[in-house]
PDB file of C-alpha atoms in Angstrom:
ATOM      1  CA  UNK C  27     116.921 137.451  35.881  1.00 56.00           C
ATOM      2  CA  UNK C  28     114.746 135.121  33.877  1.00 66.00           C
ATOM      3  CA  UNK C  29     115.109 136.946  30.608  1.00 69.00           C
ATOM      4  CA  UNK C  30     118.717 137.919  30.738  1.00 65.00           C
ATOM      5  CA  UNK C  31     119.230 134.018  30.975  1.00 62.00           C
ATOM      6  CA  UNK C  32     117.014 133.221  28.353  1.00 64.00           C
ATOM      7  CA  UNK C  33     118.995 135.697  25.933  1.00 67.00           C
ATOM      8  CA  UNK C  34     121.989 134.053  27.275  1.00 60.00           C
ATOM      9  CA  UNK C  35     121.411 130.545  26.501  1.00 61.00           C
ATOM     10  CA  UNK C  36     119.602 132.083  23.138  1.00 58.00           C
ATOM     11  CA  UNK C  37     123.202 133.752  22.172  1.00 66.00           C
ATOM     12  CA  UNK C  38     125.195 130.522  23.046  1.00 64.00           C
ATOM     13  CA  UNK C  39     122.877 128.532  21.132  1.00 54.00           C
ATOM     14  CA  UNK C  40     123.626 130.940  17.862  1.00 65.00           C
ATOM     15  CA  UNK C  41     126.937 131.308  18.456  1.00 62.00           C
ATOM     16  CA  UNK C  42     127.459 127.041  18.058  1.00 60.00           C
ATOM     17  CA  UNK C  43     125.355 127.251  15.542  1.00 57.00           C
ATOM     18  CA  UNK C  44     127.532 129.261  13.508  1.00 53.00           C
ATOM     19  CA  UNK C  45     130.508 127.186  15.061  1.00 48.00           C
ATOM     20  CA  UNK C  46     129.210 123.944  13.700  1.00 43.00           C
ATOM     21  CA  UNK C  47     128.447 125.523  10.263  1.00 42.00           C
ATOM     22  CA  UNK C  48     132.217 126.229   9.758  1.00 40.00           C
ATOM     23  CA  UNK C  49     133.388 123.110  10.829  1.00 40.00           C
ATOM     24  CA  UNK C  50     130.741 121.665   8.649  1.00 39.00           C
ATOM     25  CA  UNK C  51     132.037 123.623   5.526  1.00 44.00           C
ATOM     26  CA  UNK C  52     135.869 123.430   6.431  1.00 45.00           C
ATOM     27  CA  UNK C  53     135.700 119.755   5.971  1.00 46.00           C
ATOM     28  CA  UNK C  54     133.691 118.884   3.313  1.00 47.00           C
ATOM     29  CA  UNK C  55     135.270 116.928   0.620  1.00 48.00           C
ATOM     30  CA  UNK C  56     135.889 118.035  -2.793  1.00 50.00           C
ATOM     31  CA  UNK C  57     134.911 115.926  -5.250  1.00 62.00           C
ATOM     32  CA  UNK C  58     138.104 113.512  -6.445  1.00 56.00           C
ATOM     33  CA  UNK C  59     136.207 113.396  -9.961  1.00 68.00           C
ATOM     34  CA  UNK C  60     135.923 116.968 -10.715  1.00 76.00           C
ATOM     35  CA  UNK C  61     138.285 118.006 -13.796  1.00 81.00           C
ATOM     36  CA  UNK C  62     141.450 119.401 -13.840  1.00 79.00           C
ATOM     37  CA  UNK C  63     140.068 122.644 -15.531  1.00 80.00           C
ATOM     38  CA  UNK C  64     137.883 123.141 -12.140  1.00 77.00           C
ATOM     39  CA  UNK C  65     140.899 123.801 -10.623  1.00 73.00           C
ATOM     40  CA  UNK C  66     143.329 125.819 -12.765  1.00 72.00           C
ATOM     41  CA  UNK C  67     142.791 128.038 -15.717  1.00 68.00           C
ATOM     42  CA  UNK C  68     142.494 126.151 -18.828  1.00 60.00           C
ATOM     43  CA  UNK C  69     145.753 127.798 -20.498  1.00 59.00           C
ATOM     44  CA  UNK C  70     148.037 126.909 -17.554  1.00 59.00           C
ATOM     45  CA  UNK C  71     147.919 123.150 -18.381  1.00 71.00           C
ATOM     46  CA  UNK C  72     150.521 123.421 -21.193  1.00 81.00           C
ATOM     47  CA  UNK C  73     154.051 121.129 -20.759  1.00 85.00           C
ATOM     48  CA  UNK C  74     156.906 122.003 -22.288  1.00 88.00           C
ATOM     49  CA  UNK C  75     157.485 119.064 -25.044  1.00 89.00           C
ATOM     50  CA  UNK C  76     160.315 116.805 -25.461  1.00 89.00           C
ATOM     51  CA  UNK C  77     162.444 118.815 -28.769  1.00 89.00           C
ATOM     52  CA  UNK C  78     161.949 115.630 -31.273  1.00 88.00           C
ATOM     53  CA  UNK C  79     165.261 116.123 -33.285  1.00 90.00           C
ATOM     54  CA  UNK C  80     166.955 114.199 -30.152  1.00 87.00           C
ATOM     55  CA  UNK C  81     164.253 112.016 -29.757  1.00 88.00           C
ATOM     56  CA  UNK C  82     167.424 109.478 -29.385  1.00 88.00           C
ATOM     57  CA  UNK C  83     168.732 111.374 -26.501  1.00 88.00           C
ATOM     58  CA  UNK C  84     165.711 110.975 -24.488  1.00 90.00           C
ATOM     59  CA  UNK C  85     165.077 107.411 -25.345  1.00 89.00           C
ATOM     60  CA  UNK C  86     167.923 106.583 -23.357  1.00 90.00           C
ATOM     61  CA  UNK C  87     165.804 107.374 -20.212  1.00 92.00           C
ATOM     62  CA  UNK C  88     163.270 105.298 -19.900  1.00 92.00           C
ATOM     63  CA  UNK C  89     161.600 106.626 -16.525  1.00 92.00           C
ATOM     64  CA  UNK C  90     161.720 110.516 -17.881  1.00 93.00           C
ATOM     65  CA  UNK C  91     159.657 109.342 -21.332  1.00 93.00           C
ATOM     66  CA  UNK C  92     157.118 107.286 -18.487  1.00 94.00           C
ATOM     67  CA  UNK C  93     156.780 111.001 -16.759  1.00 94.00           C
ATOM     68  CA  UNK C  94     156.722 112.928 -19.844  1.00 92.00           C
ATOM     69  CA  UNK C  95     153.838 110.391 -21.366  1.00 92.00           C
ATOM     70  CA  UNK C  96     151.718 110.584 -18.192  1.00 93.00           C
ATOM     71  CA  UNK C  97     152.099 114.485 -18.179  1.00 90.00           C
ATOM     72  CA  UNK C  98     150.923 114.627 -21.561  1.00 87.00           C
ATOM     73  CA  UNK C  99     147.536 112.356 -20.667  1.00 88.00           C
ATOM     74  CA  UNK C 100     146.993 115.520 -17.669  1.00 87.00           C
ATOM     75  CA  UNK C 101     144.581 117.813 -19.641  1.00 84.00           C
ATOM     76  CA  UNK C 102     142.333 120.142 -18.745  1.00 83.00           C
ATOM     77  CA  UNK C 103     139.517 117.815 -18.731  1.00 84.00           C
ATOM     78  CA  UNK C 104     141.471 114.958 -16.552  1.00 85.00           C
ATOM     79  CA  UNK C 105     139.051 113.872 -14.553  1.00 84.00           C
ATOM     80  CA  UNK C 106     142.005 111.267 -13.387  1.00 87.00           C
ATOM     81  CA  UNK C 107     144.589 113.731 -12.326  1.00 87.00           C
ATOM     82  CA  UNK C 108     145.111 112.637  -8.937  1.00 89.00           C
ATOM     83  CA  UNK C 109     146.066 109.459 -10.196  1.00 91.00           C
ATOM     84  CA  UNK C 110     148.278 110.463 -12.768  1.00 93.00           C
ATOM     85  CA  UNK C 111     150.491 112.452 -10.469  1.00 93.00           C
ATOM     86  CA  UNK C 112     150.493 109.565  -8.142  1.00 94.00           C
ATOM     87  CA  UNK C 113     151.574 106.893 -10.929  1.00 95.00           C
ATOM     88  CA  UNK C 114     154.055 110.312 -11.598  1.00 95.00           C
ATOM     89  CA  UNK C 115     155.627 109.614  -8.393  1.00 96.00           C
ATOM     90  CA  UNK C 116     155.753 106.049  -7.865  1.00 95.00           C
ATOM     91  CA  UNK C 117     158.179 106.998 -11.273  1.00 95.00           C
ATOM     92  CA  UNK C 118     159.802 109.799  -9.459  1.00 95.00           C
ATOM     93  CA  UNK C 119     160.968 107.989  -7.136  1.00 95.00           C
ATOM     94  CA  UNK C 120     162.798 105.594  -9.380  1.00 94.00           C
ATOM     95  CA  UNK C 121     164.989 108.481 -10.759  1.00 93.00           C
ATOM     96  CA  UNK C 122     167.895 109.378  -8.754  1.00 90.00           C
ATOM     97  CA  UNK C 123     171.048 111.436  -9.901  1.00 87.00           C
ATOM     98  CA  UNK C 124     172.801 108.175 -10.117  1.00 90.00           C
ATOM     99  CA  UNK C 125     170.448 106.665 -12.930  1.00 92.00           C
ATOM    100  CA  UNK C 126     170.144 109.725 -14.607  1.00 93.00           C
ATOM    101  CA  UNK C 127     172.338 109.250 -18.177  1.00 93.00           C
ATOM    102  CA  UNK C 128     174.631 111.707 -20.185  1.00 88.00           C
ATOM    103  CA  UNK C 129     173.973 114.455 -21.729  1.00 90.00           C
ATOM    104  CA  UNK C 130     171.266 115.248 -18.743  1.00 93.00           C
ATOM    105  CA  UNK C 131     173.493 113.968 -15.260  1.00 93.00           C
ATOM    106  CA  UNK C 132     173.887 117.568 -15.060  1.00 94.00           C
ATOM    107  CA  UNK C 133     173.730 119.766 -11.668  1.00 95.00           C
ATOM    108  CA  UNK C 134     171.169 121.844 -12.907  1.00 95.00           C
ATOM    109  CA  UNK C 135     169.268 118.917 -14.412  1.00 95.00           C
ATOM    110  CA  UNK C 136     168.898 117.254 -10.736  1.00 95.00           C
ATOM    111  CA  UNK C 137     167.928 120.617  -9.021  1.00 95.00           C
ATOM    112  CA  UNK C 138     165.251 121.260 -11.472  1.00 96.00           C
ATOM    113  CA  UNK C 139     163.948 117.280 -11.102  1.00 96.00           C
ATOM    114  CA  UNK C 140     163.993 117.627  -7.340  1.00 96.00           C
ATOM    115  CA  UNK C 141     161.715 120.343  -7.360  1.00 96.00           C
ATOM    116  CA  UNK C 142     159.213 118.795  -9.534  1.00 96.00           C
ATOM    117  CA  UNK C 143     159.480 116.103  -7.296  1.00 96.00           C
ATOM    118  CA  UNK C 144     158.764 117.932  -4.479  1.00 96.00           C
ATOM    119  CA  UNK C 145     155.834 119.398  -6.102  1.00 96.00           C
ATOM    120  CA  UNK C 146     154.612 115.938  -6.825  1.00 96.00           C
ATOM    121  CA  UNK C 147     155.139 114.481  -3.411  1.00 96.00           C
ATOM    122  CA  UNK C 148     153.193 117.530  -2.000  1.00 95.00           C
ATOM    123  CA  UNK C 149     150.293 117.416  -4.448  1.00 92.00           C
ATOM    124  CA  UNK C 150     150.088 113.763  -3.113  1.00 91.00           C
ATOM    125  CA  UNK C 151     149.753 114.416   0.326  1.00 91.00           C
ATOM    126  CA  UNK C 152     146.724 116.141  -0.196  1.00 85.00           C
ATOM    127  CA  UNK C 153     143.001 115.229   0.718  1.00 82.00           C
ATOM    128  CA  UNK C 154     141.083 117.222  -1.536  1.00 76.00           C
ATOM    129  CA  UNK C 155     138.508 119.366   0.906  1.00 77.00           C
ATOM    130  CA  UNK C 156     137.976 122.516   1.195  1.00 78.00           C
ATOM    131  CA  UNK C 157     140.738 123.680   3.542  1.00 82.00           C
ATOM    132  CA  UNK C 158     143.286 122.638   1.250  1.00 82.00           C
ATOM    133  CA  UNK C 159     141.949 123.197  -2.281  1.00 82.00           C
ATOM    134  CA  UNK C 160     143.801 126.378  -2.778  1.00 86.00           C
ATOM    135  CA  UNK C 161     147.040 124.802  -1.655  1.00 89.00           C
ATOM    136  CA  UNK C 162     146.589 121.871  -3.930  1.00 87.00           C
ATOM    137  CA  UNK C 163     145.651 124.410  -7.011  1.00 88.00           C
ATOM    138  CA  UNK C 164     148.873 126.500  -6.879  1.00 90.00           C
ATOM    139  CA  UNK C 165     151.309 123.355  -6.437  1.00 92.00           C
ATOM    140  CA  UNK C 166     149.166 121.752  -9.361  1.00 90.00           C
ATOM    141  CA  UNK C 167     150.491 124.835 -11.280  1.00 90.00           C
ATOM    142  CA  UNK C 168     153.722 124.900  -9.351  1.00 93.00           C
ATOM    143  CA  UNK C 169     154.291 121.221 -11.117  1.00 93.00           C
ATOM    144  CA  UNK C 170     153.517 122.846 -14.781  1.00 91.00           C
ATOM    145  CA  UNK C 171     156.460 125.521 -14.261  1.00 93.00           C
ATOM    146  CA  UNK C 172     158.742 123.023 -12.802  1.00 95.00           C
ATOM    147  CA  UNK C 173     158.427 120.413 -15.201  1.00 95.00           C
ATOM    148  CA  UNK C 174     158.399 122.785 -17.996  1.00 94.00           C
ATOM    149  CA  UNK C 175     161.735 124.597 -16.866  1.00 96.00           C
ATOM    150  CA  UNK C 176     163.097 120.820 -16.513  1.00 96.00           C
ATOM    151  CA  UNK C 177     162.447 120.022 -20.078  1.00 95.00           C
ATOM    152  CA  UNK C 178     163.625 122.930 -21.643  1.00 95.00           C
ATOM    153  CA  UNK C 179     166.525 122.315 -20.041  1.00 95.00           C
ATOM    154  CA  UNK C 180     166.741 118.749 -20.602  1.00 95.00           C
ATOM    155  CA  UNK C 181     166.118 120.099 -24.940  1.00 94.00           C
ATOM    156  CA  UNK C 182     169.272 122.290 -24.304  1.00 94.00           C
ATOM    157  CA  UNK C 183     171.616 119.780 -22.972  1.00 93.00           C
ATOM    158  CA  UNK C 184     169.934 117.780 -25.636  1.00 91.00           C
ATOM    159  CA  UNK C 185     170.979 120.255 -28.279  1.00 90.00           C
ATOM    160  CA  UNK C 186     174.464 121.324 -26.981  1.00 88.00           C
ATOM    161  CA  UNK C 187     175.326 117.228 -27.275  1.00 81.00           C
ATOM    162  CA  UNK C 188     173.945 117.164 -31.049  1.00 73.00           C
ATOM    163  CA  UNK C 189     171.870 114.665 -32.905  1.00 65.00           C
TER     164      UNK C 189
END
């Protein structure tokens, strides 16, 4: 009787063990310095640019140039990203389909900004650990493809309004 409650209490004791040690590993905290290219390949930090022959267009928007020149600091060695994408939503937020000017107060303009929002607002919510990390690298990505299928839409209106 002895025994079979010493291996008892021996296989509890193992089993919490191993309990704590995934708890333990589950929560631990990525570090907030670590750069961008630690968390997505190199090649898939590349934004669409701004098409400079209607560099006047765009200057009409203020807040989209403020995104577009905070997107262009993100690189793959940012070791700042997290703030970046926060100062790129405190930004966001200022842009509304009301304040958005011609040739780019478009339908398919604001559906392709709201999902880069979203993607912002999401990669915001995050706290880096370990649970999350994989989560935060495909809506870090999901942000590139968003925001590059918003500007190259944003250079064809551009283009079908002329110089």
């Amino acid at each position: 009787m002895k025994i079979r409650n010493k291996i008892f209490f021996f296989i509890i004791l193992i089993l919490s063990g191993c309990n704590n040690q995934t708890i333990e590993s589950e929560n631990s905290v990525f570090k907030p310095n670590s750069p961008l290219s630690e968390l997505i390949d190199v090649n898939e930090v590349n934004f669409s640019s701004i098409d400079s022959v209607y560099l006047k267009r765009f200057n009409v928007w203020n807040l989209f140039i403020s995104v577009n020149t905070k997107l262009s600091r993100l690189t793959p060695q940012s070791n700042d990203h997290r703030s970046i994408f926060n100062s790129i939503k405190l930004d966001l937020q200022d842009i509304n389909q009301n304040n958005i000017p011609y040739p780019f107060n478009k339908p398919e303009i604001i559906g392709r900004l709201r999902v880069v929002k979203t993607f912002v607002y999401k990669v915001n919510s995050y706290e880096l650990n370990t649970v999350n990390l994989r989560s935060y690298k495909e809506d870090v990505v999901m942000i590139i493809e968003s925001y590059n299928a918003f500007v190259e839409k944003l250079n064809e209106l551009a283009q079908e309004a002329g110089p």
